[in-house]
Amino acid sequence: MIRALVAFVILALTAPLAAEEVVADLSRREVAITANFDGSDILIYGAVKREETQPEGRLDVIITVAGPSQEVTVRKKDKRYGIWVNTESIEIDRAPSFYAIASTGNLETVLSRTSDLRHKISIERAIRSVGAPSSVENAARFTDAVIRIREDNGLYKQYDNTVFLFDDTLFSTTIDLPANLVEGPYLTQIFLVRDGVVIDNYATAIDVNKVGLERWIYDLAHEQPLIYGLLSLFIAITAGWLASAVFRYIRF
Amino acid sequence: MQIYLPIAEVSVNAFLLLGLGGIVGILSGMFGVGGGFLMTPLLFFIGIPPAVAVATEANQIVASSFSGVLAHFKRKTVDLRMGVVLLIGGLIGAAIGVQVFAALRAMGQVDLLVKLCYVLFLGIIGGLMFFESLRAIRRSKSPGKLPPRKKHGLVHALPFKMKFRTSGLYISVIPPILVGLVVGILAAIMGVGGGFIMVPAMIYLLGMPTKVVVGTSLFQIIFVTAFTTLLHATTNYTVDMALAVLLLIGGVVGAQIGTRIGVKLKAEQLRILLSLMVLAVCGKLALDLLLQPSELYSIGTGGSH
């Protein structure tokens, strides 16, 4: 703890001319959701830039990719009148729609608690819930449930030992984005960690957008709902008429 | 081939959707039902959000009913006047249903309501149909007298009487409007056309001749589900065009195949099969409500608004 604090003070003092810096890039900065979008792999790579000789201690790299944050409502089912009904619910005011975290080692050992609190790196820290109603006991169990459900859906992922660090200088990893993505900027952060303390970080964004037909349908549905509804009906009526006409033609 | 659905925001296999549309289409062609009551729960099972499943299914039913009603117009088995009266009730019902749906969606109880409606109605209709067709099979084995049909009931006692020439009826307009209203509410909440409720109601409550029932029911279902689609599209933004197109391609082709299979089977056998299927769907949904779910928590977005 004290070592971490000392390291932090030293870091704060030397911040303008940081001894070690991250230089990084991504294989792509835009992901287009097309009609046959089936997920996407992003290669994240970079190097550690040093002005002087490498200090003592263990060097680690942690890479996080976070989808746009949304407000979510978490509901819990309870048995009422013999059937399972949604009863208690809480609002979580910030939960990323997607969160992947990759590191050079086991996250718990690589990152100190204080650094995690400060930079909100681990999945538990990335979700924030404040002002849960006092009527709900164990609000923490609701955030745990969000993590559990999204881990099951492949939306929250923790990959330990998947960032390859060569010679304490070059690093790379692959983050795999699933098919069920939400649109928006995906904040990508690379943390350089020495002895559990974050000494530098680099942030950029991957833009995930619906394109082409997907974009057009989504925009129309939200901006011109009446026209969209009428168009849906027109397609349905035409298809119904066409099917009946075609099959009558085949029959005779 | 995976396809990303723009409104549901999930990626599903296109062939799975075409196949589902096809299978439900075959069944609906065989049994003369819209198939919404089968398709909507199936969409829940493959992970389409319930709100999107219900709204999109309404859109798909427009296509299959339109395809079906054209054949009935040719055979002159549509009672337009009765259809319009049912429709007035249906439109009011649909408007109420969509409001109820939106309110419950905000409260997080929409899943429960939809599932309860399904269990209740599928259970009643499936059970009634099962016992009725069992009796019919037994009767066909030992030919005897048919039970006498009731000629006069409540439908003849109420005011505002109207002549329905195609159906050969002279009854009050109140019962058909009420039937339309109830079916309209259910159509909006359950994402079904309501044919499986409408058809028995027309035969047993209104006393309409069987040959005009299916055509008339299809006629009014087109308008009620079209109206429901529009309401869902403008209040909930949950109609997924891509999903609807995939389902209806499979659906219309399947329906034509199903019609041919249906001709080869006996009416009682068809009905007993249909009732077993209805009861199976009902049982599956009932178990979901009665057994402890493996995950007690669920995530909803934008529930606060």
Coordinates of C-alpha atoms in Angstrom, one line a residue:
Chain A
M1 CA 0.0 0.0 0.0
I2 CA 2.7 2.5 1.1
R3 CA 4.8 1.4 -1.9
A4 CA 1.9 2.0 -4.2
L5 CA 1.4 5.5 -2.7
V6 CA 5.1 6.4 -3.0
A7 CA 5.1 5.2 -6.6
F8 CA 2.0 7.3 -7.2
V9 CA 3.6 10.4 -5.7
I10 CA 6.8 9.9 -7.8
L11 CA 4.6 9.4 -10.8
A12 CA 2.6 12.6 -10.1
L13 CA 5.9 14.5 -9.7
T14 CA 7.4 13.2 -12.9
A15 CA 4.2 13.3 -14.9
P16 CA 5.2 16.0 -17.4
L17 CA 8.2 13.9 -18.5
A18 CA 6.9 10.4 -17.9
A19 CA 9.6 7.9 -17.9
E20 CA 7.5 5.4 -19.9
E21 CA 4.7 6.1 -22.4
V22 CA 2.3 4.0 -24.4
V23 CA 2.2 4.4 -28.2
A24 CA -0.6 2.3 -29.7
D25 CA -2.9 1.8 -32.6
L26 CA -5.8 -0.4 -33.7
S27 CA -6.3 -2.5 -36.8
R28 CA -9.5 -0.6 -37.4
R29 CA -11.2 2.4 -35.9
E30 CA -14.6 1.9 -37.5
V31 CA -16.9 -1.1 -37.4
A32 CA -19.8 -1.1 -39.8
I33 CA -22.9 -3.1 -38.8
T34 CA -24.3 -4.3 -42.1
A35 CA -27.2 -6.7 -42.7
N36 CA -24.9 -9.7 -42.4
F37 CA -22.7 -8.4 -39.6
D38 CA -21.4 -11.3 -37.6
G39 CA -19.0 -9.7 -35.1
S40 CA -15.5 -8.3 -35.7
D41 CA -12.0 -8.8 -34.5
I42 CA -9.9 -5.8 -33.5
L43 CA -6.2 -6.1 -33.2
I44 CA -4.7 -3.6 -30.7
Y45 CA -1.0 -3.2 -30.7
G46 CA 1.7 -0.8 -29.6
A47 CA 4.9 -0.2 -27.8
V48 CA 6.3 1.3 -24.6
K49 CA 8.4 4.4 -25.3
R50 CA 11.3 5.1 -22.9
E51 CA 13.7 8.0 -22.7
E52 CA 15.9 6.3 -20.2
T53 CA 16.7 2.8 -19.0
Q54 CA 13.9 0.7 -17.7
P55 CA 13.1 1.0 -14.0
E56 CA 12.9 -2.1 -11.7
G57 CA 9.7 -4.0 -11.2
R58 CA 7.1 -5.9 -13.1
L59 CA 5.5 -4.2 -16.2
D60 CA 2.0 -5.0 -17.3
V61 CA -0.4 -3.9 -20.0
I62 CA -4.1 -3.8 -19.5
I63 CA -6.4 -3.1 -22.5
T64 CA -10.1 -2.3 -22.1
V65 CA -12.8 -1.7 -24.7
A66 CA -16.1 -0.3 -23.4
G67 CA -19.3 0.1 -25.4
P68 CA -21.6 3.2 -24.9
S69 CA -23.0 3.4 -21.4
Q70 CA -26.7 3.1 -20.9
E71 CA -29.0 3.4 -18.1
V72 CA -30.4 0.0 -17.4
T73 CA -33.2 -1.3 -15.2
V74 CA -32.6 -4.5 -13.4
R75 CA -35.6 -6.5 -12.3
K76 CA -35.7 -9.4 -9.9
K77 CA -38.4 -12.1 -10.0
D78 CA -40.0 -13.4 -6.9
K79 CA -42.7 -16.0 -6.4
R80 CA -46.1 -14.3 -5.9
Y81 CA -49.4 -16.2 -5.9
G82 CA -47.6 -19.3 -7.1
I83 CA -46.0 -17.8 -10.2
W84 CA -42.7 -16.0 -10.9
V85 CA -43.3 -12.2 -11.3
N86 CA -40.9 -9.3 -11.6
T87 CA -41.0 -7.5 -8.2
E88 CA -38.0 -5.4 -7.1
S89 CA -36.1 -3.3 -9.6
I90 CA -33.3 -0.8 -9.5
E91 CA -31.9 1.6 -12.0
I92 CA -28.2 1.4 -12.7
D93 CA -27.2 4.8 -14.1
R94 CA -24.1 3.8 -16.0
A95 CA -23.4 0.3 -17.4
P96 CA -21.4 -0.1 -20.5
S97 CA -23.3 -2.1 -23.2
F98 CA -20.1 -4.0 -23.9
Y99 CA -16.9 -4.4 -21.9
A100 CA -13.8 -6.4 -22.7
I101 CA -10.7 -6.4 -20.6
A102 CA -7.5 -8.0 -21.5
S103 CA -4.2 -8.1 -19.6
T104 CA -0.8 -9.5 -19.5
G105 CA -1.4 -11.5 -16.3
N106 CA -4.2 -12.2 -13.9
L107 CA -6.1 -8.9 -13.5
E108 CA -6.4 -9.3 -9.7
T109 CA -2.6 -9.6 -9.2
V110 CA -1.6 -7.2 -12.0
L111 CA -3.7 -4.2 -10.8
S112 CA -3.8 -2.7 -7.3
R113 CA -7.1 -1.9 -5.8
T114 CA -6.3 1.8 -5.6
S115 CA -5.4 2.1 -9.2
D116 CA -8.6 0.2 -10.1
L117 CA -10.7 2.6 -8.0
R118 CA -9.0 5.6 -9.6
H119 CA -9.2 4.5 -13.2
K120 CA -12.3 2.2 -13.0
I121 CA -10.7 -0.6 -14.9
S122 CA -12.2 -3.9 -13.7
I123 CA -15.8 -4.8 -14.7
E124 CA -17.1 -4.2 -11.2
R125 CA -15.8 -0.7 -11.2
A126 CA -16.9 0.1 -14.8
I127 CA -20.6 -0.2 -13.7
R128 CA -21.8 2.5 -11.5
S129 CA -25.0 2.6 -9.5
V130 CA -25.9 5.4 -7.2
G131 CA -29.1 6.1 -5.4
A132 CA -30.5 2.7 -5.4
P133 CA -33.9 2.9 -3.6
S134 CA -33.6 2.1 0.1
S135 CA -36.6 -0.3 -0.2
V136 CA -34.3 -2.6 -2.2
E137 CA -32.0 -4.7 0.0
N138 CA -28.7 -5.9 -1.4
A139 CA -28.4 -3.4 -4.3
A140 CA -25.0 -4.9 -5.0
R141 CA -26.7 -8.2 -6.0
F142 CA -28.4 -6.4 -8.8
T143 CA -25.1 -5.1 -10.2
D144 CA -23.7 -8.6 -9.8
A145 CA -26.7 -9.9 -11.8
V146 CA -25.9 -7.4 -14.6
I147 CA -22.4 -8.6 -14.8
R148 CA -23.4 -12.3 -14.7
I149 CA -26.1 -11.9 -17.4
R150 CA -23.9 -9.9 -19.7
E151 CA -21.0 -12.3 -19.2
D152 CA -23.4 -15.1 -20.2
N153 CA -24.3 -13.2 -23.3
G154 CA -20.7 -12.6 -24.2
L155 CA -21.0 -8.9 -23.7
Y156 CA -18.7 -8.6 -20.7
K157 CA -15.4 -10.5 -21.0
Q158 CA -12.3 -10.7 -19.0
Y159 CA -9.4 -12.2 -20.7
D160 CA -6.4 -12.8 -18.4
N161 CA -3.0 -13.5 -19.9
T162 CA -4.1 -12.6 -23.5
V163 CA -2.0 -9.4 -24.0
F164 CA 1.4 -10.5 -25.3
L165 CA 4.2 -8.3 -24.1
F166 CA 7.6 -8.9 -25.8
D167 CA 10.7 -7.8 -24.1
D168 CA 8.7 -5.3 -21.9
T169 CA 8.3 -3.1 -25.0
L170 CA 6.0 -4.4 -27.7
F171 CA 2.5 -5.6 -27.0
S172 CA -0.5 -6.8 -28.9
T173 CA -3.9 -8.4 -28.3
T174 CA -7.1 -9.2 -30.2
I175 CA -10.5 -8.1 -28.9
D176 CA -13.4 -9.9 -30.4
L177 CA -16.6 -7.8 -30.8
P178 CA -19.8 -10.0 -30.8
A179 CA -22.6 -9.6 -33.3
N180 CA -25.1 -8.1 -30.9
L181 CA -23.5 -4.7 -30.6
V182 CA -25.1 -1.4 -29.7
E183 CA -24.2 1.6 -31.9
G184 CA -21.9 4.3 -30.6
P185 CA -18.2 5.0 -29.8
Y186 CA -16.4 2.2 -28.1
L187 CA -13.8 3.7 -25.8
T188 CA -10.6 1.8 -26.0
Q189 CA -8.0 2.4 -23.3
I190 CA -4.5 1.0 -22.9
F191 CA -3.0 1.1 -19.4
L192 CA 0.7 0.7 -18.7
V193 CA 1.0 -0.7 -15.2
R194 CA 4.2 -1.0 -13.2
D195 CA 3.9 -3.0 -9.9
G196 CA 0.2 -2.6 -9.8
V197 CA 0.2 1.1 -10.4
V198 CA -1.0 2.8 -13.7
I199 CA 1.9 4.9 -15.0
D200 CA 0.5 5.9 -18.3
N201 CA -2.6 5.4 -20.4
Y202 CA -3.7 6.0 -24.0
A203 CA -7.4 6.3 -25.0
T204 CA -9.0 6.2 -28.4
A205 CA -12.4 5.2 -29.8
I206 CA -13.7 2.6 -32.2
D207 CA -16.9 3.9 -33.9
V208 CA -19.6 1.3 -34.3
N209 CA -22.3 2.3 -36.7
K210 CA -25.2 0.7 -38.6
V211 CA -24.7 1.4 -42.3
G212 CA -26.6 1.0 -45.5
L213 CA -30.0 -0.7 -45.2
E214 CA -29.7 -1.2 -41.5
R215 CA -29.0 2.5 -40.9
W216 CA -31.9 3.5 -43.2
I217 CA -34.4 1.2 -41.6
Y218 CA -33.4 2.2 -38.0
D219 CA -33.6 5.9 -38.8
L220 CA -36.9 5.7 -40.6
A221 CA -38.4 3.7 -37.7
H222 CA -37.4 6.3 -35.2
E223 CA -37.7 9.5 -37.2
Q224 CA -40.7 8.8 -39.4
P225 CA -42.6 6.1 -37.5
L226 CA -45.9 6.6 -39.4
I227 CA -44.3 6.3 -42.8
Y228 CA -42.3 3.3 -41.6
G229 CA -45.4 1.6 -40.3
L230 CA -47.2 2.2 -43.6
L231 CA -44.3 0.9 -45.6
S232 CA -44.2 -2.2 -43.4
L233 CA -47.9 -2.7 -44.2
F234 CA -47.4 -2.1 -47.9
I235 CA -44.6 -4.8 -48.0
A236 CA -46.9 -7.2 -46.1
I237 CA -49.9 -6.6 -48.3
T238 CA -47.8 -6.9 -51.5
A239 CA -46.2 -10.1 -50.3
G240 CA -49.6 -11.6 -49.4
W241 CA -51.0 -10.7 -52.7
L242 CA -48.0 -11.9 -54.6
A243 CA -48.0 -15.3 -52.8
S244 CA -51.6 -15.8 -53.6
A245 CA -51.1 -14.8 -57.2
V246 CA -48.0 -16.9 -57.8
F247 CA -49.5 -20.0 -56.2
R248 CA -52.7 -19.6 -58.2
Y249 CA -50.6 -19.4 -61.4
I250 CA -48.7 -22.6 -60.4
R251 CA -51.8 -24.5 -59.6
F252 CA -53.4 -24.0 -63.1
Chain B
M1 CA -26.1 -17.0 -42.8
Q2 CA -26.3 -14.6 -39.8
I3 CA -28.4 -11.5 -40.3
Y4 CA -28.5 -8.5 -38.0
L5 CA -32.0 -7.3 -37.3
P6 CA -32.0 -3.5 -37.2
I7 CA -34.7 -2.9 -34.7
A8 CA -34.4 -6.0 -32.5
E9 CA -30.6 -5.4 -32.5
V10 CA -29.8 -9.0 -32.4
S11 CA -28.1 -11.2 -34.9
V12 CA -29.9 -14.4 -35.9
N13 CA -29.6 -17.0 -38.5
A14 CA -31.7 -16.1 -41.6
F15 CA -32.4 -19.7 -42.4
L16 CA -33.7 -20.3 -38.9
L17 CA -36.2 -17.5 -39.4
L18 CA -37.2 -18.7 -42.9
G19 CA -37.6 -22.2 -41.5
L20 CA -39.7 -21.1 -38.5
G21 CA -41.9 -19.1 -40.9
G22 CA -42.2 -22.1 -43.1
I23 CA -43.1 -24.6 -40.3
V24 CA -45.6 -22.2 -38.8
G25 CA -46.9 -21.5 -42.3
I26 CA -47.5 -25.2 -43.0
L27 CA -49.3 -25.6 -39.7
S28 CA -51.4 -22.5 -40.3
G29 CA -52.3 -23.7 -43.8
M30 CA -53.2 -27.1 -42.4
F31 CA -55.4 -25.9 -39.6
G32 CA -56.7 -22.6 -41.1
V33 CA -55.3 -20.4 -38.2
G34 CA -53.0 -17.4 -38.5
G35 CA -50.2 -19.1 -36.6
G36 CA -49.4 -16.0 -34.6
F37 CA -50.0 -17.8 -31.3
L38 CA -47.3 -20.3 -32.3
M39 CA -44.9 -17.8 -33.9
T40 CA -44.7 -15.2 -31.2
P41 CA -43.7 -17.7 -28.4
L42 CA -41.2 -19.3 -30.8
L43 CA -39.7 -15.8 -31.4
F44 CA -39.3 -15.4 -27.6
F45 CA -37.5 -18.7 -27.4
I46 CA -34.9 -17.7 -30.1
G47 CA -34.1 -14.5 -28.2
I48 CA -36.1 -11.8 -30.0
P49 CA -37.1 -9.2 -27.4
P50 CA -40.8 -9.8 -26.6
A51 CA -41.9 -6.2 -27.5
V52 CA -40.3 -6.6 -31.0
A53 CA -41.7 -10.1 -31.4
V54 CA -45.3 -9.0 -30.7
A55 CA -45.2 -5.9 -32.9
T56 CA -43.5 -7.7 -35.8
E57 CA -45.8 -10.7 -35.7
A58 CA -48.8 -8.4 -36.1
N59 CA -47.2 -7.1 -39.3
Q60 CA -46.6 -10.6 -40.6
I61 CA -50.2 -11.6 -39.9
V62 CA -51.3 -8.8 -42.2
A63 CA -49.5 -10.6 -45.1
S64 CA -50.8 -14.1 -44.4
S65 CA -54.4 -13.0 -43.8
F66 CA -54.4 -10.9 -46.9
S67 CA -53.1 -13.8 -48.9
G68 CA -55.8 -16.0 -47.4
V69 CA -58.7 -13.6 -47.7
L70 CA -58.3 -13.2 -51.5
A71 CA -59.2 -16.8 -51.9
H72 CA -62.3 -16.4 -49.7
F73 CA -63.4 -13.3 -51.7
K74 CA -63.3 -15.4 -54.8
R75 CA -65.6 -18.0 -53.2
K76 CA -67.8 -15.2 -51.8
T77 CA -67.4 -16.5 -48.2
V78 CA -66.8 -13.2 -46.6
D79 CA -69.6 -11.5 -44.7
L80 CA -68.5 -7.9 -45.3
R81 CA -71.2 -6.3 -43.1
M82 CA -70.4 -8.6 -40.1
G83 CA -66.7 -8.0 -40.8
V84 CA -67.2 -4.2 -40.5
V85 CA -69.1 -4.5 -37.3
L86 CA -66.5 -6.8 -35.8
L87 CA -63.8 -4.4 -37.1
I88 CA -65.3 -1.4 -35.2
G89 CA -65.0 -3.3 -32.0
G90 CA -61.6 -4.6 -33.0
L91 CA -60.1 -1.2 -33.7
I92 CA -61.2 0.2 -30.4
G93 CA -59.8 -2.9 -28.7
A94 CA -56.5 -2.7 -30.5
A95 CA -56.1 1.0 -29.4
I96 CA -56.8 0.0 -25.8
G97 CA -54.5 -3.0 -26.1
V98 CA -51.5 -1.0 -27.3
Q99 CA -51.9 1.5 -24.5
V100 CA -52.0 -1.3 -21.9
F101 CA -49.0 -2.8 -23.6
A102 CA -47.0 0.4 -23.4
A103 CA -47.9 1.1 -19.8
L104 CA -47.0 -2.5 -18.7
R105 CA -43.8 -2.3 -20.7
A106 CA -42.7 0.7 -18.6
M107 CA -43.6 -1.2 -15.4
G108 CA -41.6 -4.2 -16.5
Q109 CA -44.7 -6.5 -16.4
V110 CA -45.3 -6.9 -20.1
D111 CA -43.6 -10.4 -20.3
L112 CA -45.9 -11.6 -17.5
L113 CA -49.1 -10.2 -19.1
V114 CA -48.2 -11.7 -22.5
K115 CA -47.4 -15.1 -21.0
L116 CA -50.4 -15.1 -18.7
C117 CA -52.7 -14.3 -21.7
Y118 CA -51.1 -17.1 -23.7
V119 CA -51.4 -19.7 -20.9
L120 CA -55.0 -18.7 -20.2
F121 CA -56.3 -18.6 -23.8
L122 CA -54.2 -21.4 -25.2
G123 CA -55.3 -23.6 -22.3
I124 CA -59.0 -22.8 -22.6
I125 CA -59.1 -23.1 -26.4
G126 CA -56.8 -26.1 -26.6
G127 CA -58.7 -27.9 -23.9
L128 CA -62.1 -27.2 -25.4
M129 CA -61.0 -28.2 -28.9
F130 CA -59.4 -31.4 -27.6
F131 CA -62.5 -32.6 -25.9
E132 CA -64.8 -31.5 -28.7
S133 CA -62.8 -33.4 -31.3
L134 CA -62.5 -36.5 -29.1
R135 CA -66.3 -36.4 -28.9
A136 CA -66.5 -35.9 -32.7
I137 CA -64.2 -38.9 -33.3
R138 CA -66.2 -41.1 -30.9
R139 CA -69.5 -39.9 -32.6
S140 CA -68.1 -40.7 -36.1
K141 CA -67.4 -44.3 -34.9
S142 CA -70.9 -44.8 -33.6
P143 CA -73.1 -42.8 -35.9
G144 CA -76.0 -41.3 -34.1
K145 CA -78.0 -38.1 -33.9
L146 CA -76.2 -34.7 -33.8
P147 CA -76.9 -32.6 -30.8
P148 CA -79.5 -30.0 -31.6
R149 CA -78.2 -26.5 -32.2
K150 CA -79.5 -23.7 -30.0
K151 CA -81.4 -21.3 -32.2
H152 CA -82.3 -18.5 -29.8
G153 CA -80.1 -16.9 -27.2
L154 CA -78.9 -13.6 -25.8
V155 CA -77.8 -12.4 -29.2
H156 CA -81.4 -12.3 -30.3
A157 CA -82.7 -10.5 -27.2
L158 CA -80.5 -7.4 -27.3
P159 CA -81.4 -4.1 -29.1
F160 CA -79.8 -2.5 -32.2
K161 CA -80.7 -5.5 -34.4
M162 CA -79.1 -5.7 -37.9
K163 CA -79.5 -8.0 -40.9
F164 CA -76.4 -9.9 -41.9
R165 CA -77.5 -11.4 -45.3
T166 CA -74.4 -13.5 -46.1
S167 CA -74.5 -15.1 -42.7
G168 CA -78.3 -15.3 -42.7
L169 CA -78.5 -13.7 -39.3
Y170 CA -80.7 -11.0 -37.8
I171 CA -79.1 -10.2 -34.5
S172 CA -78.1 -7.3 -32.2
V173 CA -74.8 -5.6 -33.1
I174 CA -73.7 -5.5 -29.5
P175 CA -72.3 -9.1 -29.2
P176 CA -70.2 -8.8 -32.4
I177 CA -68.8 -5.5 -31.3
L178 CA -67.9 -7.0 -27.9
V179 CA -66.3 -10.0 -29.6
G180 CA -64.3 -7.7 -31.8
L181 CA -63.2 -5.6 -28.9
V182 CA -61.9 -8.5 -26.8
V183 CA -60.1 -10.0 -29.8
G184 CA -58.6 -6.6 -30.6
I185 CA -57.2 -6.1 -27.1
L186 CA -55.7 -9.6 -27.2
A187 CA -54.3 -9.1 -30.7
A188 CA -52.4 -6.0 -29.5
I189 CA -51.1 -7.6 -26.3
M190 CA -50.3 -11.1 -27.6
G191 CA -49.2 -10.3 -31.1
V192 CA -51.7 -12.6 -32.7
G193 CA -54.5 -12.1 -35.2
G194 CA -56.9 -13.7 -32.8
G195 CA -58.3 -16.1 -35.3
F196 CA -58.1 -19.0 -32.8
I197 CA -60.5 -17.0 -30.4
M198 CA -62.5 -15.3 -33.1
V199 CA -63.5 -18.4 -35.0
P200 CA -65.0 -20.3 -32.1
A201 CA -66.6 -17.1 -30.8
M202 CA -68.3 -16.5 -34.2
I203 CA -69.6 -20.1 -34.4
Y204 CA -70.7 -20.7 -30.8
L205 CA -71.6 -17.1 -29.6
L206 CA -72.9 -15.5 -32.7
G207 CA -74.2 -18.6 -34.4
M208 CA -72.6 -17.8 -37.8
P209 CA -72.5 -20.5 -40.5
T210 CA -69.0 -22.2 -40.6
K211 CA -68.4 -21.6 -44.2
V212 CA -68.3 -17.7 -43.9
V213 CA -66.5 -17.8 -40.5
V214 CA -62.9 -18.1 -41.7
G215 CA -63.1 -15.6 -44.5
T216 CA -64.9 -13.0 -42.3
S217 CA -62.4 -13.5 -39.5
L218 CA -59.5 -13.1 -41.9
F219 CA -61.1 -10.0 -43.4
Q220 CA -61.3 -8.2 -40.0
I221 CA -58.0 -9.5 -38.8
I222 CA -56.2 -7.8 -41.7
F223 CA -57.5 -4.4 -40.5
V224 CA -57.0 -5.0 -36.8
T225 CA -53.4 -6.3 -37.2
A226 CA -52.6 -3.5 -39.7
F227 CA -53.9 -0.9 -37.2
T228 CA -51.9 -2.7 -34.4
T229 CA -48.8 -2.6 -36.5
L230 CA -49.1 1.1 -37.1
L231 CA -49.8 1.8 -33.4
H232 CA -46.8 -0.3 -32.3
A233 CA -44.6 1.4 -34.9
T234 CA -45.6 4.9 -33.7
T235 CA -45.8 4.3 -29.9
N236 CA -43.2 1.6 -29.2
Y237 CA -40.9 1.7 -32.4
T238 CA -40.8 -2.1 -32.2
V239 CA -41.7 -3.3 -35.7
D240 CA -38.7 -4.9 -37.3
M241 CA -39.1 -4.8 -41.1
A242 CA -36.2 -7.2 -41.8
L243 CA -37.6 -9.8 -39.3
A244 CA -41.1 -9.5 -40.8
V245 CA -39.9 -10.0 -44.4
L246 CA -38.0 -13.1 -43.5
L247 CA -40.9 -14.6 -41.6
L248 CA -43.5 -13.8 -44.2
I249 CA -41.5 -15.3 -47.1
G250 CA -41.3 -18.6 -45.2
G251 CA -44.8 -18.2 -44.0
V252 CA -46.6 -17.7 -47.3
V253 CA -44.8 -20.6 -49.0
G254 CA -45.4 -22.9 -46.0
A255 CA -49.1 -21.9 -45.9
Q256 CA -49.6 -23.1 -49.5
I257 CA -47.9 -26.5 -48.8
G258 CA -49.8 -26.8 -45.5
T259 CA -53.2 -26.3 -47.3
R260 CA -52.4 -29.3 -49.5
I261 CA -51.5 -31.5 -46.6
G262 CA -54.6 -30.4 -44.7
V263 CA -56.9 -31.5 -47.6
K264 CA -55.7 -35.1 -47.1
L265 CA -56.4 -35.3 -43.4
K266 CA -59.8 -35.7 -41.7
A267 CA -61.3 -32.7 -39.9
E268 CA -61.4 -34.3 -36.5
Q269 CA -57.8 -35.6 -36.8
L270 CA -56.7 -32.1 -37.8
R271 CA -58.5 -30.5 -34.9
I272 CA -57.1 -33.0 -32.3
L273 CA -53.6 -32.4 -33.6
L274 CA -54.0 -28.7 -33.5
S275 CA -55.4 -28.9 -29.9
L276 CA -52.4 -31.0 -28.8
M277 CA -50.1 -28.4 -30.3
V278 CA -51.9 -25.5 -28.6
L279 CA -51.8 -27.4 -25.3
A280 CA -48.0 -28.1 -25.7
V281 CA -47.2 -24.4 -26.3
C282 CA -49.5 -23.6 -23.3
G283 CA -47.7 -26.1 -21.1
K284 CA -44.3 -24.9 -22.0
L285 CA -45.3 -21.3 -21.1
A286 CA -47.0 -22.4 -17.9
L287 CA -43.9 -24.2 -16.7
D288 CA -41.9 -21.0 -17.3
L289 CA -44.2 -19.2 -14.9
L290 CA -44.4 -22.0 -12.3
L291 CA -40.9 -23.3 -12.1
Q292 CA -38.1 -21.3 -10.5
P293 CA -36.2 -19.6 -13.4
S294 CA -32.5 -20.3 -13.5
E295 CA -31.8 -16.5 -13.7
L296 CA -34.0 -14.5 -11.3
Y297 CA -32.7 -11.1 -12.6
S298 CA -33.4 -9.5 -16.0
I299 CA -32.1 -6.4 -17.7
G300 CA -34.3 -3.9 -19.4
T301 CA -33.2 -0.7 -21.1
G302 CA -35.0 2.6 -21.3
G303 CA -37.5 1.3 -18.7
S304 CA -37.5 4.6 -16.9
H305 CA -38.5 7.2 -19.6

